[in-house]
Amino acid sequence: MAQVWRCSGLRWSADGPVLRWVGGRGSALTWGKRVAFGVAEGEVRTCVGARGHACPARAAVSGRSTGARCEECARLDRAHSVAADTLADDPRPYRVYLAWFGPGMVKVGITAYERGSARLWEQGAVCFSWLGTGPLMAARRTEELLRAALSVPDRIPYGDKRAVRSALPASAAGRTAEIAALHARAVALSGWPESLERVAYEPVDHVEVFGLAGLPPAVGEVSELVAGGAVGGRLVAAAGPDLHLETEGGGVVVLDTRLMTGWDLVPADGAEITVPMREFKETPGVQDGLF
């Protein structure tokens, strides 16, 4: 019987993306590497639990869920979370940032200072700049100030991010122009919390980190994994949780690695994609362990 692997998600570091496996092992991903795996026959996707604890009910979850958690575990996971605004007493310093994902897609966000750029890699930010550093609640108030005064959102849908990755401006200056202008407007606002230290504009570009230079347009994306199905392709780029896989004769397909969690996965050398996909109706135009 083939060895079974359970994915715990894609992690980013300065060395690039790594698929992590339950048990602690990892598979480093490099451009050109073949990614191929299958889902065991008869397998049911089960909840991954919350905050390091297994789901007591081993509840079945939808193949389309990117969280892979049952309702109760999802509630527990967000019960002590900065993202869910349920952790107001965190004493660590936080950073406020502006992140750009494509033309017209800039968001404001916060991340713990100690995490460095990890949050930006995880979100697939093509480029970014820090805005300021300070206590958690000061960072939150600054984030809200930008949303209210400049209509800057704090979320960009992943579907929108994927749609533009193959048609980004060719120059770093073209990619960072929007955050440069927005940074200048943001630091000029009145009403910043006194405890938040403003930071000078200094853009960071991730096109090379993600392998996006010359990226071919994707023809579709994996919508879910299914029992008995397989995924295979050559890695040409990665951003956030997404892997861009070049298939034999089928073009580039995007795999959101969050769909891999909760499944028993098996090696599948030579496999192509035999799981449900959502095909992109048209090519984007001007768009601003196991392995």
PDB file of C-alpha atoms in Angstrom:
ATOM      1  CA  MET A   1       0.000   0.000   0.000  1.00  0.00           C
ATOM      2  CA  ALA A   2       1.344   3.447  -0.922  1.00  0.00           C
ATOM      3  CA  GLN A   3       2.465   5.714   1.877  1.00  0.00           C
ATOM      4  CA  VAL A   4      -0.176   8.282   2.823  1.00  0.00           C
ATOM      5  CA  TRP A   5       0.673  11.943   3.414  1.00  0.00           C
ATOM      6  CA  ARG A   6      -1.428  14.690   4.997  1.00  0.00           C
ATOM      7  CA  CYS A   7      -0.629  18.251   3.993  1.00  0.00           C
ATOM      8  CA  SER A   8      -0.586  20.952   6.682  1.00  0.00           C
ATOM      9  CA  GLY A   9      -0.260  23.832   4.218  1.00  0.00           C
ATOM     10  CA  LEU A  10       2.160  25.913   2.185  1.00  0.00           C
ATOM     11  CA  ARG A  11       4.709  27.918   4.185  1.00  0.00           C
ATOM     12  CA  TRP A  12       6.918  30.742   2.945  1.00  0.00           C
ATOM     13  CA  SER A  13      10.388  31.765   4.049  1.00  0.00           C
ATOM     14  CA  ALA A  14      13.256  33.747   2.581  1.00  0.00           C
ATOM     15  CA  ASP A  15      14.290  30.529   0.809  1.00  0.00           C
ATOM     16  CA  GLY A  16      10.928  30.175  -0.969  1.00  0.00           C
ATOM     17  CA  PRO A  17       7.774  28.055  -0.623  1.00  0.00           C
ATOM     18  CA  VAL A  18       7.664  24.742   1.241  1.00  0.00           C
ATOM     19  CA  LEU A  19       4.766  22.297   1.434  1.00  0.00           C
ATOM     20  CA  ARG A  20       4.496  21.138   5.029  1.00  0.00           C
ATOM     21  CA  TRP A  21       3.263  17.704   6.063  1.00  0.00           C
ATOM     22  CA  VAL A  22       1.619  16.506   9.271  1.00  0.00           C
ATOM     23  CA  GLY A  23       4.472  15.144  11.352  1.00  0.00           C
ATOM     24  CA  GLY A  24       6.813  18.044  10.611  1.00  0.00           C
ATOM     25  CA  ARG A  25       8.416  17.174   7.284  1.00  0.00           C
ATOM     26  CA  GLY A  26       8.520  19.601   4.384  1.00  0.00           C
ATOM     27  CA  SER A  27       8.957  19.561   0.609  1.00  0.00           C
ATOM     28  CA  ALA A  28      10.822  22.582  -0.766  1.00  0.00           C
ATOM     29  CA  LEU A  29       9.346  23.810  -4.046  1.00  0.00           C
ATOM     30  CA  THR A  30      11.605  25.124  -6.808  1.00  0.00           C
ATOM     31  CA  TRP A  31      10.763  26.336 -10.306  1.00  0.00           C
ATOM     32  CA  GLY A  32      10.610  23.470 -12.780  1.00  0.00           C
ATOM     33  CA  LYS A  33       9.960  20.854 -10.105  1.00  0.00           C
ATOM     34  CA  ARG A  34       7.227  18.350 -10.884  1.00  0.00           C
ATOM     35  CA  VAL A  35       4.348  18.386  -8.423  1.00  0.00           C
ATOM     36  CA  ALA A  36       2.226  15.232  -8.582  1.00  0.00           C
ATOM     37  CA  PHE A  37      -0.091  13.576  -6.075  1.00  0.00           C
ATOM     38  CA  GLY A  38      -3.381  11.731  -5.878  1.00  0.00           C
ATOM     39  CA  VAL A  39      -6.210  11.383  -3.377  1.00  0.00           C
ATOM     40  CA  ALA A  40      -6.693   7.881  -2.013  1.00  0.00           C
ATOM     41  CA  GLU A  41      -9.698   5.967  -3.377  1.00  0.00           C
ATOM     42  CA  GLY A  42     -12.690   6.079  -1.058  1.00  0.00           C
ATOM     43  CA  GLU A  43     -11.169   8.898   0.978  1.00  0.00           C
ATOM     44  CA  VAL A  44     -13.320  11.518   2.723  1.00  0.00           C
ATOM     45  CA  ARG A  45     -11.896  14.925   3.554  1.00  0.00           C
ATOM     46  CA  THR A  46     -11.899  15.511   7.304  1.00  0.00           C
ATOM     47  CA  CYS A  47     -11.611  18.594   9.498  1.00  0.00           C
ATOM     48  CA  VAL A  48      -8.025  19.641  10.329  1.00  0.00           C
ATOM     49  CA  GLY A  49      -8.954  20.781  13.843  1.00  0.00           C
ATOM     50  CA  ALA A  50      -8.135  24.056  15.563  1.00  0.00           C
ATOM     51  CA  ARG A  51      -5.090  25.646  17.187  1.00  0.00           C
ATOM     52  CA  GLY A  52      -2.964  22.516  17.001  1.00  0.00           C
ATOM     53  CA  HIS A  53      -5.647  20.142  18.279  1.00  0.00           C
ATOM     54  CA  ALA A  54      -7.356  17.437  16.212  1.00  0.00           C
ATOM     55  CA  CYS A  55     -11.075  17.704  15.529  1.00  0.00           C
ATOM     56  CA  PRO A  56     -12.723  15.493  18.175  1.00  0.00           C
ATOM     57  CA  ALA A  57     -15.502  14.512  15.769  1.00  0.00           C
ATOM     58  CA  ARG A  58     -13.225  13.993  12.718  1.00  0.00           C
ATOM     59  CA  ALA A  59     -16.030  15.769  10.889  1.00  0.00           C
ATOM     60  CA  ALA A  60     -16.292  15.577   7.105  1.00  0.00           C
ATOM     61  CA  VAL A  61     -15.752  18.903   5.326  1.00  0.00           C
ATOM     62  CA  SER A  62     -16.445  20.145   1.803  1.00  0.00           C
ATOM     63  CA  GLY A  63     -13.812  19.615  -0.860  1.00  0.00           C
ATOM     64  CA  ARG A  64     -14.240  23.255  -1.906  1.00  0.00           C
ATOM     65  CA  SER A  65     -13.480  24.682   1.540  1.00  0.00           C
ATOM     66  CA  THR A  66     -10.150  26.509   1.775  1.00  0.00           C
ATOM     67  CA  GLY A  67     -10.246  26.333   5.575  1.00  0.00           C
ATOM     68  CA  ALA A  68     -10.886  22.581   5.864  1.00  0.00           C
ATOM     69  CA  ARG A  69     -12.541  23.060   9.253  1.00  0.00           C
ATOM     70  CA  CYS A  70     -15.942  22.097  10.584  1.00  0.00           C
ATOM     71  CA  GLU A  71     -18.118  24.863  12.013  1.00  0.00           C
ATOM     72  CA  GLU A  72     -17.072  24.261  15.627  1.00  0.00           C
ATOM     73  CA  CYS A  73     -13.328  24.089  14.906  1.00  0.00           C
ATOM     74  CA  ALA A  74     -13.539  27.201  12.721  1.00  0.00           C
ATOM     75  CA  ARG A  75     -15.163  29.033  15.639  1.00  0.00           C
ATOM     76  CA  LEU A  76     -12.461  27.855  18.059  1.00  0.00           C
ATOM     77  CA  ASP A  77      -9.676  28.793  15.647  1.00  0.00           C
ATOM     78  CA  ARG A  78     -10.916  32.364  15.406  1.00  0.00           C
ATOM     79  CA  ALA A  79     -11.681  32.723  19.130  1.00  0.00           C
ATOM     80  CA  HIS A  80      -8.176  34.032  19.888  1.00  0.00           C
ATOM     81  CA  SER A  81      -7.131  35.655  16.648  1.00  0.00           C
ATOM     82  CA  VAL A  82      -5.691  39.003  15.568  1.00  0.00           C
ATOM     83  CA  ALA A  83      -7.355  38.594  12.171  1.00  0.00           C
ATOM     84  CA  ALA A  84     -10.761  38.152  13.794  1.00  0.00           C
ATOM     85  CA  ASP A  85     -10.220  41.074  16.210  1.00  0.00           C
ATOM     86  CA  THR A  86     -10.536  38.745  19.215  1.00  0.00           C
ATOM     87  CA  LEU A  87      -6.975  39.295  20.479  1.00  0.00           C
ATOM     88  CA  ALA A  88      -6.757  42.846  21.763  1.00  0.00           C
ATOM     89  CA  ASP A  89      -4.137  42.331  24.498  1.00  0.00           C
ATOM     90  CA  ASP A  90      -1.212  41.099  22.388  1.00  0.00           C
ATOM     91  CA  PRO A  91       1.844  42.994  23.736  1.00  0.00           C
ATOM     92  CA  ARG A  92       4.003  42.472  20.628  1.00  0.00           C
ATOM     93  CA  PRO A  93       4.768  45.361  18.249  1.00  0.00           C
ATOM     94  CA  TYR A  94       2.884  45.343  14.943  1.00  0.00           C
ATOM     95  CA  ARG A  95       3.499  46.794  11.506  1.00  0.00           C
ATOM     96  CA  VAL A  96       0.987  48.431   9.173  1.00  0.00           C
ATOM     97  CA  TYR A  97       1.594  47.844   5.463  1.00  0.00           C
ATOM     98  CA  LEU A  98       0.265  48.680   2.010  1.00  0.00           C
ATOM     99  CA  ALA A  99       0.247  45.691  -0.357  1.00  0.00           C
ATOM    100  CA  TRP A 100      -0.289  45.704  -4.146  1.00  0.00           C
ATOM    101  CA  PHE A 101      -1.587  42.701  -6.104  1.00  0.00           C
ATOM    102  CA  GLY A 102      -2.216  44.271  -9.513  1.00  0.00           C
ATOM    103  CA  PRO A 103      -3.596  47.454 -11.091  1.00  0.00           C
ATOM    104  CA  GLY A 104      -6.266  48.940  -8.824  1.00  0.00           C
ATOM    105  CA  MET A 105      -5.733  46.302  -6.139  1.00  0.00           C
ATOM    106  CA  VAL A 106      -4.094  47.790  -3.061  1.00  0.00           C
ATOM    107  CA  LYS A 107      -4.933  46.783   0.501  1.00  0.00           C
ATOM    108  CA  VAL A 108      -3.920  47.866   3.983  1.00  0.00           C
ATOM    109  CA  GLY A 109      -3.083  45.299   6.642  1.00  0.00           C
ATOM    110  CA  ILE A 110      -1.144  44.598   9.811  1.00  0.00           C
ATOM    111  CA  THR A 111       1.314  41.901  10.833  1.00  0.00           C
ATOM    112  CA  ALA A 112       3.385  41.139  13.911  1.00  0.00           C
ATOM    113  CA  TYR A 113       6.796  42.833  13.654  1.00  0.00           C
ATOM    114  CA  GLU A 114       8.610  39.561  14.409  1.00  0.00           C
ATOM    115  CA  ARG A 115       7.100  37.900  11.320  1.00  0.00           C
ATOM    116  CA  GLY A 116       8.926  40.163   8.888  1.00  0.00           C
ATOM    117  CA  SER A 117       7.672  39.761   5.309  1.00  0.00           C
ATOM    118  CA  ALA A 118       6.049  36.341   5.870  1.00  0.00           C
ATOM    119  CA  ARG A 119       2.485  37.705   5.896  1.00  0.00           C
ATOM    120  CA  LEU A 120       3.055  39.422   2.544  1.00  0.00           C
ATOM    121  CA  TRP A 121       4.402  36.213   0.955  1.00  0.00           C
ATOM    122  CA  GLU A 122       1.430  34.282   2.355  1.00  0.00           C
ATOM    123  CA  GLN A 123      -1.032  36.710   0.760  1.00  0.00           C
ATOM    124  CA  GLY A 124       0.739  36.783  -2.596  1.00  0.00           C
ATOM    125  CA  ALA A 125       1.508  40.510  -2.445  1.00  0.00           C
ATOM    126  CA  VAL A 126       3.364  41.416  -5.645  1.00  0.00           C
ATOM    127  CA  CYS A 127       4.912  44.423  -3.897  1.00  0.00           C
ATOM    128  CA  PHE A 128       4.465  46.280  -0.624  1.00  0.00           C
ATOM    129  CA  SER A 129       5.736  49.024   1.653  1.00  0.00           C
ATOM    130  CA  TRP A 130       5.586  49.405   5.418  1.00  0.00           C
ATOM    131  CA  LEU A 131       3.580  52.344   6.756  1.00  0.00           C
ATOM    132  CA  GLY A 132       4.283  52.317  10.477  1.00  0.00           C
ATOM    133  CA  THR A 133       5.097  50.339  13.623  1.00  0.00           C
ATOM    134  CA  GLY A 134       3.462  50.349  17.040  1.00  0.00           C
ATOM    135  CA  PRO A 135       1.179  48.528  19.500  1.00  0.00           C
ATOM    136  CA  LEU A 136      -1.558  46.259  18.139  1.00  0.00           C
ATOM    137  CA  MET A 137      -4.501  48.569  18.810  1.00  0.00           C
ATOM    138  CA  ALA A 138      -2.649  51.575  17.345  1.00  0.00           C
ATOM    139  CA  ALA A 139      -1.961  49.518  14.223  1.00  0.00           C
ATOM    140  CA  ARG A 140      -5.641  48.554  14.068  1.00  0.00           C
ATOM    141  CA  ARG A 141      -6.735  52.198  14.379  1.00  0.00           C
ATOM    142  CA  THR A 142      -4.355  53.205  11.589  1.00  0.00           C
ATOM    143  CA  GLU A 143      -5.734  50.445   9.383  1.00  0.00           C
ATOM    144  CA  GLU A 144      -9.249  51.726  10.034  1.00  0.00           C
ATOM    145  CA  LEU A 145      -8.154  55.315   9.356  1.00  0.00           C
ATOM    146  CA  LEU A 146      -6.970  54.362   5.861  1.00  0.00           C
ATOM    147  CA  ARG A 147     -10.141  52.428   5.135  1.00  0.00           C
ATOM    148  CA  ALA A 148     -12.335  55.348   6.182  1.00  0.00           C
ATOM    149  CA  ALA A 149     -10.297  58.276   4.814  1.00  0.00           C
ATOM    150  CA  LEU A 150      -8.849  56.765   1.630  1.00  0.00           C
ATOM    151  CA  SER A 151     -11.264  53.859   0.929  1.00  0.00           C
ATOM    152  CA  VAL A 152      -8.420  51.336   1.062  1.00  0.00           C
ATOM    153  CA  PRO A 153      -9.795  47.802   1.600  1.00  0.00           C
ATOM    154  CA  ASP A 154      -8.273  45.300   4.011  1.00  0.00           C
ATOM    155  CA  ARG A 155      -9.014  42.307   1.769  1.00  0.00           C
ATOM    156  CA  ILE A 156      -8.528  41.433  -1.906  1.00  0.00           C
ATOM    157  CA  PRO A 157     -10.247  38.234  -3.174  1.00  0.00           C
ATOM    158  CA  TYR A 158      -7.826  35.505  -4.258  1.00  0.00           C
ATOM    159  CA  GLY A 159      -9.677  35.114  -7.558  1.00  0.00           C
ATOM    160  CA  ASP A 160      -8.873  38.731  -8.405  1.00  0.00           C
ATOM    161  CA  LYS A 161      -5.206  38.232  -7.507  1.00  0.00           C
ATOM    162  CA  ARG A 162      -4.898  35.142  -9.726  1.00  0.00           C
ATOM    163  CA  ALA A 163      -6.490  36.869 -12.696  1.00  0.00           C
ATOM    164  CA  VAL A 164      -3.737  39.464 -13.086  1.00  0.00           C
ATOM    165  CA  ARG A 165      -0.480  37.655 -12.302  1.00  0.00           C
ATOM    166  CA  SER A 166       0.410  36.950 -15.923  1.00  0.00           C
ATOM    167  CA  ALA A 167      -0.079  40.559 -17.106  1.00  0.00           C
ATOM    168  CA  LEU A 168       1.623  42.733 -14.516  1.00  0.00           C
ATOM    169  CA  PRO A 169       3.616  45.850 -15.477  1.00  0.00           C
ATOM    170  CA  ALA A 170       7.066  44.821 -16.695  1.00  0.00           C
ATOM    171  CA  SER A 171       9.009  47.286 -14.553  1.00  0.00           C
ATOM    172  CA  ALA A 172       9.272  47.444 -10.775  1.00  0.00           C
ATOM    173  CA  ALA A 173       8.514  51.171 -11.001  1.00  0.00           C
ATOM    174  CA  GLY A 174       5.269  50.412 -12.808  1.00  0.00           C
ATOM    175  CA  ARG A 175       4.297  47.854 -10.189  1.00  0.00           C
ATOM    176  CA  THR A 176       5.035  50.112  -7.212  1.00  0.00           C
ATOM    177  CA  ALA A 177       3.564  53.378  -8.535  1.00  0.00           C
ATOM    178  CA  GLU A 178       0.187  52.935  -6.844  1.00  0.00           C
ATOM    179  CA  ILE A 179       1.544  52.166  -3.390  1.00  0.00           C
ATOM    180  CA  ALA A 180       4.022  55.063  -3.712  1.00  0.00           C
ATOM    181  CA  ALA A 181       1.175  57.506  -4.295  1.00  0.00           C
ATOM    182  CA  LEU A 182      -1.026  55.962  -1.611  1.00  0.00           C
ATOM    183  CA  HIS A 183       1.802  55.913   0.944  1.00  0.00           C
ATOM    184  CA  ALA A 184       2.287  59.668   0.462  1.00  0.00           C
ATOM    185  CA  ARG A 185      -1.433  60.306   0.966  1.00  0.00           C
ATOM    186  CA  ALA A 186      -1.579  58.010   3.991  1.00  0.00           C
ATOM    187  CA  VAL A 187       1.291  59.577   5.954  1.00  0.00           C
ATOM    188  CA  ALA A 188      -0.167  63.026   5.302  1.00  0.00           C
ATOM    189  CA  LEU A 189      -3.442  62.156   7.030  1.00  0.00           C
ATOM    190  CA  SER A 190      -4.266  63.628  10.400  1.00  0.00           C
ATOM    191  CA  GLY A 191      -5.593  61.374  13.117  1.00  0.00           C
ATOM    192  CA  TRP A 192      -2.749  58.840  13.273  1.00  0.00           C
ATOM    193  CA  PRO A 193      -2.380  57.277  16.752  1.00  0.00           C
ATOM    194  CA  GLU A 194       0.500  58.935  18.601  1.00  0.00           C
ATOM    195  CA  SER A 195       1.961  55.548  19.576  1.00  0.00           C
ATOM    196  CA  LEU A 196       2.376  54.462  15.943  1.00  0.00           C
ATOM    197  CA  GLU A 197       5.712  55.443  14.372  1.00  0.00           C
ATOM    198  CA  ARG A 198       5.394  56.299  10.689  1.00  0.00           C
ATOM    199  CA  VAL A 199       7.892  54.636   8.344  1.00  0.00           C
ATOM    200  CA  ALA A 200       9.401  56.134   5.187  1.00  0.00           C
ATOM    201  CA  TYR A 201       8.310  54.691   1.854  1.00  0.00           C
ATOM    202  CA  GLU A 202      10.531  51.781   0.820  1.00  0.00           C
ATOM    203  CA  PRO A 203       8.984  49.409  -1.762  1.00  0.00           C
ATOM    204  CA  VAL A 204       9.687  45.675  -1.802  1.00  0.00           C
ATOM    205  CA  ASP A 205       8.987  43.773  -5.043  1.00  0.00           C
ATOM    206  CA  HIS A 206       8.209  40.026  -5.080  1.00  0.00           C
ATOM    207  CA  VAL A 207       8.043  39.266  -8.811  1.00  0.00           C
ATOM    208  CA  GLU A 208      11.300  37.319  -8.722  1.00  0.00           C
ATOM    209  CA  VAL A 209      10.450  35.676  -5.379  1.00  0.00           C
ATOM    210  CA  PHE A 210       7.181  34.351  -6.838  1.00  0.00           C
ATOM    211  CA  GLY A 211       8.545  33.546 -10.312  1.00  0.00           C
ATOM    212  CA  LEU A 212       6.011  35.821 -12.023  1.00  0.00           C
ATOM    213  CA  ALA A 213       8.272  37.282 -14.721  1.00  0.00           C
ATOM    214  CA  GLY A 214       7.022  35.957 -18.071  1.00  0.00           C
ATOM    215  CA  LEU A 215       4.307  33.868 -16.404  1.00  0.00           C
ATOM    216  CA  PRO A 216       1.929  32.370 -19.025  1.00  0.00           C
ATOM    217  CA  PRO A 217      -1.794  33.083 -18.510  1.00  0.00           C
ATOM    218  CA  ALA A 218      -3.574  30.325 -16.569  1.00  0.00           C
ATOM    219  CA  VAL A 219      -6.319  28.392 -18.363  1.00  0.00           C
ATOM    220  CA  GLY A 220      -8.129  27.489 -15.149  1.00  0.00           C
ATOM    221  CA  GLU A 221      -7.932  26.589 -11.483  1.00  0.00           C
ATOM    222  CA  VAL A 222      -8.556  23.447  -9.439  1.00  0.00           C
ATOM    223  CA  SER A 223     -11.940  23.894  -7.758  1.00  0.00           C
ATOM    224  CA  GLU A 224     -11.683  20.911  -5.403  1.00  0.00           C
ATOM    225  CA  LEU A 225      -9.940  17.598  -4.833  1.00  0.00           C
ATOM    226  CA  VAL A 226     -11.941  14.367  -4.950  1.00  0.00           C
ATOM    227  CA  ALA A 227     -11.367  10.762  -3.928  1.00  0.00           C
ATOM    228  CA  GLY A 228      -9.469   8.949  -6.664  1.00  0.00           C
ATOM    229  CA  GLY A 229      -8.482  12.180  -8.409  1.00  0.00           C
ATOM    230  CA  ALA A 230      -4.960  13.369  -9.181  1.00  0.00           C
ATOM    231  CA  VAL A 231      -3.019  16.589  -9.792  1.00  0.00           C
ATOM    232  CA  GLY A 232       0.234  16.848 -11.715  1.00  0.00           C
ATOM    233  CA  GLY A 233       2.286  19.527 -13.411  1.00  0.00           C
ATOM    234  CA  ARG A 234       5.577  21.412 -13.528  1.00  0.00           C
ATOM    235  CA  LEU A 235       5.846  24.302 -11.088  1.00  0.00           C
ATOM    236  CA  VAL A 236       6.358  27.601 -12.933  1.00  0.00           C
ATOM    237  CA  ALA A 237       5.354  30.091 -10.204  1.00  0.00           C
ATOM    238  CA  ALA A 238       3.919  30.328  -6.711  1.00  0.00           C
ATOM    239  CA  ALA A 239       2.286  33.206  -4.840  1.00  0.00           C
ATOM    240  CA  GLY A 240       0.441  33.122  -1.548  1.00  0.00           C
ATOM    241  CA  PRO A 241      -1.152  29.655  -1.254  1.00  0.00           C
ATOM    242  CA  ASP A 242      -1.243  29.199  -5.053  1.00  0.00           C
ATOM    243  CA  LEU A 243       0.921  26.979  -7.226  1.00  0.00           C
ATOM    244  CA  HIS A 244       0.942  27.663 -10.975  1.00  0.00           C
ATOM    245  CA  LEU A 245       1.439  24.282 -12.662  1.00  0.00           C
ATOM    246  CA  GLU A 246       2.270  23.774 -16.333  1.00  0.00           C
ATOM    247  CA  THR A 247       0.478  20.659 -17.580  1.00  0.00           C
ATOM    248  CA  GLU A 248       1.277  18.593 -20.654  1.00  0.00           C
ATOM    249  CA  GLY A 249      -0.824  20.049 -23.450  1.00  0.00           C
ATOM    250  CA  GLY A 250      -3.254  21.703 -21.047  1.00  0.00           C
ATOM    251  CA  GLY A 251      -1.615  25.039 -20.294  1.00  0.00           C
ATOM    252  CA  VAL A 252      -1.039  26.476 -16.824  1.00  0.00           C
ATOM    253  CA  VAL A 253      -3.455  25.556 -14.034  1.00  0.00           C
ATOM    254  CA  VAL A 254      -3.596  27.184 -10.584  1.00  0.00           C
ATOM    255  CA  LEU A 255      -3.773  24.968  -7.498  1.00  0.00           C
ATOM    256  CA  ASP A 256      -4.747  26.598  -4.194  1.00  0.00           C
ATOM    257  CA  THR A 257      -2.791  24.432  -1.748  1.00  0.00           C
ATOM    258  CA  ARG A 258      -5.376  25.099   0.970  1.00  0.00           C
ATOM    259  CA  LEU A 259      -7.559  22.586  -0.894  1.00  0.00           C
ATOM    260  CA  MET A 260      -4.981  19.869  -0.106  1.00  0.00           C
ATOM    261  CA  THR A 261      -5.418  19.922   3.677  1.00  0.00           C
ATOM    262  CA  GLY A 262      -7.703  17.337   5.300  1.00  0.00           C
ATOM    263  CA  TRP A 263      -7.092  14.692   2.614  1.00  0.00           C
ATOM    264  CA  ASP A 264      -5.025  11.505   2.622  1.00  0.00           C
ATOM    265  CA  LEU A 265      -2.652  12.038  -0.322  1.00  0.00           C
ATOM    266  CA  VAL A 266      -0.580   9.447  -2.169  1.00  0.00           C
ATOM    267  CA  PRO A 267       2.292   9.642  -4.686  1.00  0.00           C
ATOM    268  CA  ALA A 268       1.141   9.789  -8.310  1.00  0.00           C
ATOM    269  CA  ASP A 269       4.137   9.961 -10.630  1.00  0.00           C
ATOM    270  CA  GLY A 270       3.189  10.996 -14.141  1.00  0.00           C
ATOM    271  CA  ALA A 271      -0.293  12.119 -13.100  1.00  0.00           C
ATOM    272  CA  GLU A 272      -2.131  14.896 -14.880  1.00  0.00           C
ATOM    273  CA  ILE A 273      -5.120  16.795 -13.525  1.00  0.00           C
ATOM    274  CA  THR A 274      -8.202  14.583 -13.098  1.00  0.00           C
ATOM    275  CA  VAL A 275     -10.024  16.610 -10.429  1.00  0.00           C
ATOM    276  CA  PRO A 276     -12.781  19.203 -10.994  1.00  0.00           C
ATOM    277  CA  MET A 277     -11.562  22.478 -12.475  1.00  0.00           C
ATOM    278  CA  ARG A 278     -12.989  25.883 -13.163  1.00  0.00           C
ATOM    279  CA  GLU A 279     -11.875  26.978 -16.599  1.00  0.00           C
ATOM    280  CA  PHE A 280     -11.197  30.639 -17.181  1.00  0.00           C
ATOM    281  CA  LYS A 281     -13.560  31.756 -19.934  1.00  0.00           C
ATOM    282  CA  GLU A 282     -11.036  34.035 -21.536  1.00  0.00           C
ATOM    283  CA  THR A 283      -7.384  34.815 -21.257  1.00  0.00           C
ATOM    284  CA  PRO A 284      -6.859  37.844 -18.987  1.00  0.00           C
ATOM    285  CA  GLY A 285      -6.293  40.937 -21.063  1.00  0.00           C
ATOM    286  CA  VAL A 286      -4.838  44.099 -19.681  1.00  0.00           C
ATOM    287  CA  GLN A 287      -4.404  43.167 -16.072  1.00  0.00           C
ATOM    288  CA  ASP A 288      -3.265  45.876 -14.497  1.00  0.00           C
ATOM    289  CA  GLY A 289       7.821  14.720   1.505  1.00  0.00           C
ATOM    290  CA  LEU A 290       5.416  13.745  -1.213  1.00  0.00           C
ATOM    291  CA  PHE A 291       7.399  15.156  -4.118  1.00  0.00           C
TER     292      PHE A 291
END
